[in-house]
């Protein structure tokens, strides 16, 4: 049985990315410019704005801090008296992210998120955070249930990514169409176009390169955009250009994030580089990101190989 089909609210009722005091803040976050996002959040902190925009500013502030690994700050903000449900949800996510070796703590974070969902039925921010955590935990159905109504453009964007993970390119394309109907020039619509173009294959990956170049010219390169560029080039078979994008990621940024490491391994394999070049990256992945799906898959394969090898071991 295929995935259940969901229908979103009318486009006219979506929470649009209309220009307002948070327009640049949102764009910087979605583009992966987390330090710039923090700077923008601080710069606009004293501007008069509606309570809803003030709360959204705080949410993006905490999300950017979490993306930079500042989990303690997010947990502290969530524990503060009077913290909103959306900030509490982000605190649950921060706890989940820092509890990779503690299954009990991870489960408690998930349970607390479920409680927040029940107590704040219809809160788009709580639903969005829950969807992110559920996806990381492999709870794809539960994640989709959080965002399937498409009450905001971020919900539609996450639904698109979930459908791509499910290998339902047709349903992802429908979500992209909804993003474009709402605001074709929005950052989320352009990123959605990139994801779908890469997933479609070599026939459209060149379109992804064009979109990424446009966004990079407008907002500047980021780890996210450079990794998307590398992925696009690899789908096109241009592994030298992919390597250049990954080299730029390492020179301009830390280059130690999981996406850059995984994409470098894949790129090097396609280029025929030996294990002398690849092994150090694999070790970095296994030590720094042991719970990432790539590392866990690698460990399963290595374990299976070792078990098989023992069957053919010749006694000395």
mmCIF file of C-alpha atoms in Angstrom:
data_model
loop_
_atom_site.group_PDB
_atom_site.id
_atom_site.type_symbol
_atom_site.label_atom_id
_atom_site.label_comp_id
_atom_site.label_asym_id
_atom_site.label_seq_id
_atom_site.Cartn_x
_atom_site.Cartn_y
_atom_site.Cartn_z
ATOM 1 C CA UNK A 1 0.000 0.000 0.000
ATOM 2 C CA UNK A 2 1.397 3.380 -1.012
ATOM 3 C CA UNK A 3 1.669 6.397 1.282
ATOM 4 C CA UNK A 4 -1.558 8.104 2.229
ATOM 5 C CA UNK A 5 -2.323 11.161 0.106
ATOM 6 C CA UNK A 6 -2.808 14.375 2.010
ATOM 7 C CA UNK A 7 -4.330 17.669 0.897
ATOM 8 C CA UNK A 8 -3.110 21.030 2.057
ATOM 9 C CA UNK A 9 -5.027 24.136 3.015
ATOM 10 C CA UNK A 10 -5.798 26.648 0.250
ATOM 11 C CA UNK A 11 -2.749 28.579 -0.916
ATOM 12 C CA UNK A 12 -4.420 31.847 0.049
ATOM 13 C CA UNK A 13 -4.401 30.727 3.701
ATOM 14 C CA UNK A 14 -0.693 29.908 3.858
ATOM 15 C CA UNK A 15 1.704 31.782 6.085
ATOM 16 C CA UNK A 16 3.595 33.592 3.343
ATOM 17 C CA UNK A 17 7.160 34.832 3.360
ATOM 18 C CA UNK A 18 6.013 38.389 2.684
ATOM 19 C CA UNK A 19 8.697 41.030 3.199
ATOM 20 C CA UNK A 20 8.703 42.047 6.861
ATOM 21 C CA UNK A 21 11.253 42.592 9.618
ATOM 22 C CA UNK A 22 12.127 38.877 9.592
ATOM 23 C CA UNK A 23 12.480 38.385 5.843
ATOM 24 C CA UNK A 24 16.294 38.518 5.850
ATOM 25 C CA UNK A 25 16.475 36.512 9.077
ATOM 26 C CA UNK A 26 14.464 33.645 7.591
ATOM 27 C CA UNK A 27 16.430 33.678 4.345
ATOM 28 C CA UNK A 28 19.782 33.539 6.131
ATOM 29 C CA UNK A 29 18.642 30.587 8.225
ATOM 30 C CA UNK A 30 17.182 28.614 5.337
ATOM 31 C CA UNK A 31 20.356 29.264 3.324
ATOM 32 C CA UNK A 32 22.547 27.844 6.081
ATOM 33 C CA UNK A 33 24.108 31.172 7.103
ATOM 34 C CA UNK A 34 23.562 30.541 10.795
ATOM 35 C CA UNK A 35 26.046 33.097 12.160
ATOM 36 C CA UNK A 36 24.547 35.771 9.922
ATOM 37 C CA UNK A 37 21.120 34.689 11.121
ATOM 38 C CA UNK A 38 22.196 35.244 14.739
ATOM 39 C CA UNK A 39 23.633 38.653 13.846
ATOM 40 C CA UNK A 40 20.404 39.636 12.089
ATOM 41 C CA UNK A 41 18.302 38.460 15.047
ATOM 42 C CA UNK A 42 20.321 40.651 17.400
ATOM 43 C CA UNK A 43 20.247 43.621 15.003
ATOM 44 C CA UNK A 44 16.447 43.677 14.810
ATOM 45 C CA UNK A 45 15.805 42.813 18.462
ATOM 46 C CA UNK A 46 14.831 46.400 19.409
ATOM 47 C CA UNK A 47 12.610 47.059 16.435
ATOM 48 C CA UNK A 48 8.920 47.422 17.201
ATOM 49 C CA UNK A 49 7.093 44.381 15.862
ATOM 50 C CA UNK A 50 4.035 42.288 16.581
ATOM 51 C CA UNK A 51 4.132 39.638 19.352
ATOM 52 C CA UNK A 52 3.975 36.902 16.696
ATOM 53 C CA UNK A 53 7.031 38.263 14.893
ATOM 54 C CA UNK A 54 8.894 38.643 18.198
ATOM 55 C CA UNK A 55 8.217 35.003 19.000
ATOM 56 C CA UNK A 56 9.256 33.904 15.505
ATOM 57 C CA UNK A 57 12.485 35.898 15.836
ATOM 58 C CA UNK A 58 13.234 34.062 19.079
ATOM 59 C CA UNK A 59 12.489 30.715 17.433
ATOM 60 C CA UNK A 60 14.920 31.361 14.570
ATOM 61 C CA UNK A 61 17.489 32.625 17.070
ATOM 62 C CA UNK A 62 17.323 29.320 18.958
ATOM 63 C CA UNK A 63 17.231 27.242 15.772
ATOM 64 C CA UNK A 64 20.372 28.975 14.478
ATOM 65 C CA UNK A 65 22.123 28.452 17.820
ATOM 66 C CA UNK A 66 21.232 24.757 17.674
ATOM 67 C CA UNK A 67 22.520 24.491 14.091
ATOM 68 C CA UNK A 68 25.841 25.854 15.371
ATOM 69 C CA UNK A 69 25.954 23.241 18.100
ATOM 70 C CA UNK A 70 25.020 25.618 20.931
ATOM 71 C CA UNK A 71 22.585 23.148 22.459
ATOM 72 C CA UNK A 72 23.034 24.302 26.062
ATOM 73 C CA UNK A 73 21.755 27.768 25.160
ATOM 74 C CA UNK A 74 18.611 26.289 23.624
ATOM 75 C CA UNK A 75 17.970 24.014 26.603
ATOM 76 C CA UNK A 76 18.407 26.995 28.966
ATOM 77 C CA UNK A 77 16.001 29.126 26.923
ATOM 78 C CA UNK A 78 13.418 26.334 26.996
ATOM 79 C CA UNK A 79 13.748 25.973 30.777
ATOM 80 C CA UNK A 80 13.294 29.700 31.423
ATOM 81 C CA UNK A 81 10.053 30.787 33.147
ATOM 82 C CA UNK A 82 7.384 31.735 30.642
ATOM 83 C CA UNK A 83 9.017 29.946 27.697
ATOM 84 C CA UNK A 84 6.558 29.475 24.851
ATOM 85 C CA UNK A 85 5.546 25.989 23.666
ATOM 86 C CA UNK A 86 7.584 26.495 20.478
ATOM 87 C CA UNK A 87 10.748 27.260 22.470
ATOM 88 C CA UNK A 88 10.052 24.297 24.771
ATOM 89 C CA UNK A 89 9.780 22.105 21.667
ATOM 90 C CA UNK A 90 13.172 23.353 20.483
ATOM 91 C CA UNK A 91 14.533 22.508 23.932
ATOM 92 C CA UNK A 92 13.280 18.947 23.464
ATOM 93 C CA UNK A 93 15.066 18.781 20.129
ATOM 94 C CA UNK A 94 18.302 20.086 21.666
ATOM 95 C CA UNK A 95 18.048 17.423 24.362
ATOM 96 C CA UNK A 96 17.449 14.770 21.715
ATOM 97 C CA UNK A 97 20.456 15.952 19.685
ATOM 98 C CA UNK A 98 22.775 15.706 22.687
ATOM 99 C CA UNK A 99 21.525 12.323 23.903
ATOM 100 C CA UNK A 100 22.892 10.077 21.148
ATOM 101 C CA UNK A 101 24.309 7.627 23.707
ATOM 102 C CA UNK A 102 21.349 7.787 26.080
ATOM 103 C CA UNK A 103 18.300 6.047 24.669
ATOM 104 C CA UNK A 104 16.287 6.893 27.765
ATOM 105 C CA UNK A 105 16.922 10.622 27.374
ATOM 106 C CA UNK A 106 16.135 10.464 23.654
ATOM 107 C CA UNK A 107 12.858 8.693 24.309
ATOM 108 C CA UNK A 108 11.929 11.223 27.002
ATOM 109 C CA UNK A 109 12.581 14.064 24.540
ATOM 110 C CA UNK A 110 10.304 12.368 22.012
ATOM 111 C CA UNK A 111 7.607 11.774 24.644
ATOM 112 C CA UNK A 112 7.820 15.407 25.771
ATOM 113 C CA UNK A 113 7.413 16.524 22.160
ATOM 114 C CA UNK A 114 4.359 14.328 21.760
ATOM 115 C CA UNK A 115 2.901 15.891 24.906
ATOM 116 C CA UNK A 116 3.545 19.392 23.558
ATOM 117 C CA UNK A 117 1.838 18.414 20.304
ATOM 118 C CA UNK A 118 -1.216 17.223 22.227
ATOM 119 C CA UNK A 119 -1.316 20.320 24.444
ATOM 120 C CA UNK A 120 -0.805 22.773 21.574
ATOM 121 C CA UNK A 121 -2.861 21.241 18.804
ATOM 122 C CA UNK A 122 -2.375 23.226 15.624
ATOM 123 C CA UNK A 123 0.843 25.041 16.620
ATOM 124 C CA UNK A 124 2.871 25.140 13.372
ATOM 125 C CA UNK A 125 6.167 25.711 15.180
ATOM 126 C CA UNK A 126 5.734 22.767 17.556
ATOM 127 C CA UNK A 127 4.639 20.583 14.631
ATOM 128 C CA UNK A 128 7.696 21.614 12.601
ATOM 129 C CA UNK A 129 10.149 20.839 15.394
ATOM 130 C CA UNK A 130 8.467 17.514 16.101
ATOM 131 C CA UNK A 131 8.658 16.590 12.409
ATOM 132 C CA UNK A 132 12.416 17.234 12.385
ATOM 133 C CA UNK A 133 12.987 15.043 15.438
ATOM 134 C CA UNK A 134 10.684 12.280 14.223
ATOM 135 C CA UNK A 135 12.529 12.185 10.887
ATOM 136 C CA UNK A 136 15.864 11.800 12.645
ATOM 137 C CA UNK A 137 14.411 8.977 14.705
ATOM 138 C CA UNK A 138 13.136 7.217 11.578
ATOM 139 C CA UNK A 139 9.492 7.914 12.448
ATOM 140 C CA UNK A 140 8.599 8.944 8.912
ATOM 141 C CA UNK A 141 4.843 8.492 9.209
ATOM 142 C CA UNK A 142 4.676 10.530 12.429
ATOM 143 C CA UNK A 143 6.819 13.266 10.866
ATOM 144 C CA UNK A 144 4.516 13.509 7.871
ATOM 145 C CA UNK A 145 1.462 13.673 10.116
ATOM 146 C CA UNK A 146 2.930 16.803 11.733
ATOM 147 C CA UNK A 147 3.293 18.764 8.497
ATOM 148 C CA UNK A 148 0.941 17.153 5.959
ATOM 149 C CA UNK A 149 -1.656 19.927 6.149
ATOM 150 C CA UNK A 150 0.874 22.416 4.794
ATOM 151 C CA UNK A 151 -0.220 25.266 7.045
ATOM 152 C CA UNK A 152 3.078 27.107 6.444
ATOM 153 C CA UNK A 153 5.621 27.114 3.645
ATOM 154 C CA UNK A 154 8.136 25.418 5.947
ATOM 155 C CA UNK A 155 5.630 22.613 6.481
ATOM 156 C CA UNK A 156 5.308 22.144 2.716
ATOM 157 C CA UNK A 157 9.099 22.230 2.365
ATOM 158 C CA UNK A 158 9.541 19.507 4.982
ATOM 159 C CA UNK A 159 6.771 17.435 3.378
ATOM 160 C CA UNK A 160 8.670 17.692 0.091
ATOM 161 C CA UNK A 161 11.834 16.383 1.738
ATOM 162 C CA UNK A 162 9.956 13.557 3.438
ATOM 163 C CA UNK A 163 8.475 12.428 0.121
ATOM 164 C CA UNK A 164 11.952 12.470 -1.440
ATOM 165 C CA UNK A 165 13.185 10.297 1.431
ATOM 166 C CA UNK A 166 10.282 7.927 0.681
ATOM 167 C CA UNK A 167 11.330 7.950 -3.007
ATOM 168 C CA UNK A 168 7.980 9.432 -3.999
ATOM 169 C CA UNK A 169 9.234 11.985 -6.476
ATOM 170 C CA UNK A 170 5.709 12.506 -7.803
ATOM 171 C CA UNK A 171 4.404 13.636 -4.418
ATOM 172 C CA UNK A 172 7.488 15.775 -3.824
ATOM 173 C CA UNK A 173 6.822 17.507 -7.149
ATOM 174 C CA UNK A 174 3.279 18.284 -5.980
ATOM 175 C CA UNK A 175 4.669 19.954 -2.856
ATOM 176 C CA UNK A 176 7.080 21.960 -4.998
ATOM 177 C CA UNK A 177 4.147 23.127 -7.110
ATOM 178 C CA UNK A 178 2.412 24.347 -3.942
ATOM 179 C CA UNK A 179 5.528 26.258 -2.858
ATOM 180 C CA UNK A 180 5.729 27.947 -6.237
ATOM 181 C CA UNK A 181 2.040 28.825 -6.180
ATOM 182 C CA UNK A 182 2.488 30.476 -2.799
ATOM 183 C CA UNK A 183 5.685 32.387 -3.640
ATOM 184 C CA UNK A 184 7.748 31.284 -6.629
ATOM 185 C CA UNK A 185 10.669 33.563 -5.750
ATOM 186 C CA UNK A 186 10.898 32.492 -2.114
ATOM 187 C CA UNK A 187 14.047 30.839 -0.803
ATOM 188 C CA UNK A 188 12.082 27.715 0.148
ATOM 189 C CA UNK A 189 10.624 27.365 -3.352
ATOM 190 C CA UNK A 190 14.083 27.721 -4.896
ATOM 191 C CA UNK A 191 15.584 25.179 -2.490
ATOM 192 C CA UNK A 192 12.680 22.850 -3.222
ATOM 193 C CA UNK A 193 13.407 23.154 -6.933
ATOM 194 C CA UNK A 194 17.025 22.201 -6.247
ATOM 195 C CA UNK A 195 16.084 19.118 -4.191
ATOM 196 C CA UNK A 196 13.630 17.875 -6.799
ATOM 197 C CA UNK A 197 16.029 18.562 -9.685
ATOM 198 C CA UNK A 198 18.811 16.576 -7.994
ATOM 199 C CA UNK A 199 16.457 13.708 -7.149
ATOM 200 C CA UNK A 200 15.120 13.592 -10.717
ATOM 201 C CA UNK A 201 18.578 12.816 -12.100
ATOM 202 C CA UNK A 202 21.095 13.986 -14.661
ATOM 203 C CA UNK A 203 18.419 15.365 -16.990
ATOM 204 C CA UNK A 204 17.581 18.168 -14.535
ATOM 205 C CA UNK A 205 20.648 18.390 -12.266
ATOM 206 C CA UNK A 206 22.011 21.206 -14.438
ATOM 207 C CA UNK A 207 18.924 23.220 -13.448
ATOM 208 C CA UNK A 208 19.912 22.704 -9.827
ATOM 209 C CA UNK A 209 23.375 24.119 -10.550
ATOM 210 C CA UNK A 210 21.732 27.222 -12.054
ATOM 211 C CA UNK A 211 19.461 27.728 -9.026
ATOM 212 C CA UNK A 212 22.359 27.266 -6.586
ATOM 213 C CA UNK A 213 24.517 29.760 -8.477
ATOM 214 C CA UNK A 214 21.693 32.298 -8.350
ATOM 215 C CA UNK A 215 21.216 31.878 -4.598
ATOM 216 C CA UNK A 216 24.981 32.008 -3.956
ATOM 217 C CA UNK A 217 25.266 35.269 -5.888
ATOM 218 C CA UNK A 218 22.402 36.767 -3.902
ATOM 219 C CA UNK A 219 23.219 35.512 -0.410
ATOM 220 C CA UNK A 220 26.796 34.229 -0.630
ATOM 221 C CA UNK A 221 28.007 30.601 -0.479
ATOM 222 C CA UNK A 222 27.292 28.436 2.542
ATOM 223 C CA UNK A 223 28.026 24.886 3.595
ATOM 224 C CA UNK A 224 24.489 23.934 2.561
ATOM 225 C CA UNK A 225 24.702 25.510 -0.893
ATOM 226 C CA UNK A 226 28.187 24.146 -1.608
ATOM 227 C CA UNK A 227 27.109 20.622 -0.679
ATOM 228 C CA UNK A 228 24.035 20.935 -2.876
ATOM 229 C CA UNK A 229 26.312 22.159 -5.669
ATOM 230 C CA UNK A 230 28.627 19.169 -5.187
ATOM 231 C CA UNK A 231 25.665 16.784 -5.235
ATOM 232 C CA UNK A 232 24.340 18.397 -8.427
ATOM 233 C CA UNK A 233 27.694 18.062 -10.169
ATOM 234 C CA UNK A 234 27.996 14.421 -9.102
ATOM 235 C CA UNK A 235 24.556 13.617 -10.509
ATOM 236 C CA UNK A 236 25.730 15.221 -13.771
ATOM 237 C CA UNK A 237 28.901 13.113 -13.662
ATOM 238 C CA UNK A 238 31.162 16.162 -13.176
ATOM 239 C CA UNK A 239 33.165 14.834 -10.249
ATOM 240 C CA UNK A 240 36.055 17.273 -10.660
ATOM 241 C CA UNK A 241 33.638 20.203 -10.266
ATOM 242 C CA UNK A 242 32.048 18.449 -7.299
ATOM 243 C CA UNK A 243 35.473 18.129 -5.682
ATOM 244 C CA UNK A 244 36.083 21.848 -6.267
ATOM 245 C CA UNK A 245 32.842 22.711 -4.460
ATOM 246 C CA UNK A 246 33.791 20.476 -1.528
ATOM 247 C CA UNK A 247 37.305 21.944 -1.436
ATOM 248 C CA UNK A 248 35.758 25.413 -1.255
ATOM 249 C CA UNK A 249 33.570 24.223 1.590
ATOM 250 C CA UNK A 250 36.634 23.087 3.506
ATOM 251 C CA UNK A 251 38.618 26.261 2.789
ATOM 252 C CA UNK A 252 35.816 28.778 3.427
ATOM 253 C CA UNK A 253 34.155 26.923 6.297
ATOM 254 C CA UNK A 254 35.210 24.151 8.676
ATOM 255 C CA UNK A 255 34.520 21.322 6.228
ATOM 256 C CA UNK A 256 34.001 19.051 9.230
ATOM 257 C CA UNK A 257 30.204 18.826 8.993
ATOM 258 C CA UNK A 258 28.693 15.444 8.213
ATOM 259 C CA UNK A 259 27.330 16.385 4.773
ATOM 260 C CA UNK A 260 30.701 17.587 3.509
ATOM 261 C CA UNK A 261 32.440 14.461 4.818
ATOM 262 C CA UNK A 262 29.890 12.057 3.290
ATOM 263 C CA UNK A 263 29.847 13.862 -0.056
ATOM 264 C CA UNK A 264 33.660 13.870 -0.129
ATOM 265 C CA UNK A 265 33.733 10.093 0.394
ATOM 266 C CA UNK A 266 31.238 9.563 -2.426
ATOM 267 C CA UNK A 267 33.074 11.954 -4.729
ATOM 268 C CA UNK A 268 36.461 10.357 -4.061
ATOM 269 C CA UNK A 269 35.060 6.893 -4.717
ATOM 270 C CA UNK A 270 33.710 7.959 -8.108
ATOM 271 C CA UNK A 271 37.035 9.599 -8.944
ATOM 272 C CA UNK A 272 38.866 6.358 -8.183
ATOM 273 C CA UNK A 273 40.885 7.763 -5.304
ATOM 274 C CA UNK A 274 42.366 5.064 -3.108
ATOM 275 C CA UNK A 275 41.661 4.229 0.509
ATOM 276 C CA UNK A 276 44.667 6.299 1.568
ATOM 277 C CA UNK A 277 42.542 9.360 0.779
ATOM 278 C CA UNK A 278 39.183 7.941 1.846
ATOM 279 C CA UNK A 279 40.005 6.091 5.084
ATOM 280 C CA UNK A 280 40.799 9.214 7.185
ATOM 281 C CA UNK A 281 37.429 10.702 6.233
ATOM 282 C CA UNK A 282 35.620 7.480 7.119
ATOM 283 C CA UNK A 283 37.337 7.416 10.512
ATOM 284 C CA UNK A 284 36.315 11.028 11.078
ATOM 285 C CA UNK A 285 32.719 10.142 10.268
ATOM 286 C CA UNK A 286 32.686 7.158 12.599
ATOM 287 C CA UNK A 287 34.224 9.049 15.522
ATOM 288 C CA UNK A 288 32.463 12.426 15.139
ATOM 289 C CA UNK A 289 29.087 11.231 13.832
ATOM 290 C CA UNK A 290 28.675 7.637 15.059
ATOM 291 C CA UNK A 291 24.867 7.834 15.026
ATOM 292 C CA UNK A 292 24.523 9.231 11.522
ATOM 293 C CA UNK A 293 22.811 6.885 9.075
ATOM 294 C CA UNK A 294 25.932 6.731 6.877
ATOM 295 C CA UNK A 295 28.181 5.760 9.799
ATOM 296 C CA UNK A 296 25.728 3.193 11.101
ATOM 297 C CA UNK A 297 25.337 1.664 7.645
ATOM 298 C CA UNK A 298 29.104 1.513 7.262
ATOM 299 C CA UNK A 299 29.467 -0.207 10.618
ATOM 300 C CA UNK A 300 26.830 -2.789 9.681
ATOM 301 C CA UNK A 301 28.601 -3.585 6.414
ATOM 302 C CA UNK A 302 32.000 -3.796 8.090
ATOM 303 C CA UNK A 303 30.567 -6.056 10.788
ATOM 304 C CA UNK A 304 28.973 -8.349 8.198
ATOM 305 C CA UNK A 305 32.261 -8.526 6.292
ATOM 306 C CA UNK A 306 34.213 -9.419 9.413
ATOM 307 C CA UNK A 307 31.755 -12.191 10.279
ATOM 308 C CA UNK A 308 32.016 -13.652 6.801
ATOM 309 C CA UNK A 309 35.793 -13.335 6.790
ATOM 310 C CA UNK A 310 36.022 -15.421 9.944
ATOM 311 C CA UNK A 311 34.444 -18.338 8.087
ATOM 312 C CA UNK A 312 37.381 -18.435 5.711
ATOM 313 C CA UNK A 313 40.127 -17.728 8.205
ATOM 314 C CA UNK A 314 42.920 -20.254 7.896
ATOM 315 C CA UNK A 315 44.584 -21.345 11.110
ATOM 316 C CA UNK A 316 48.301 -20.579 11.259
#
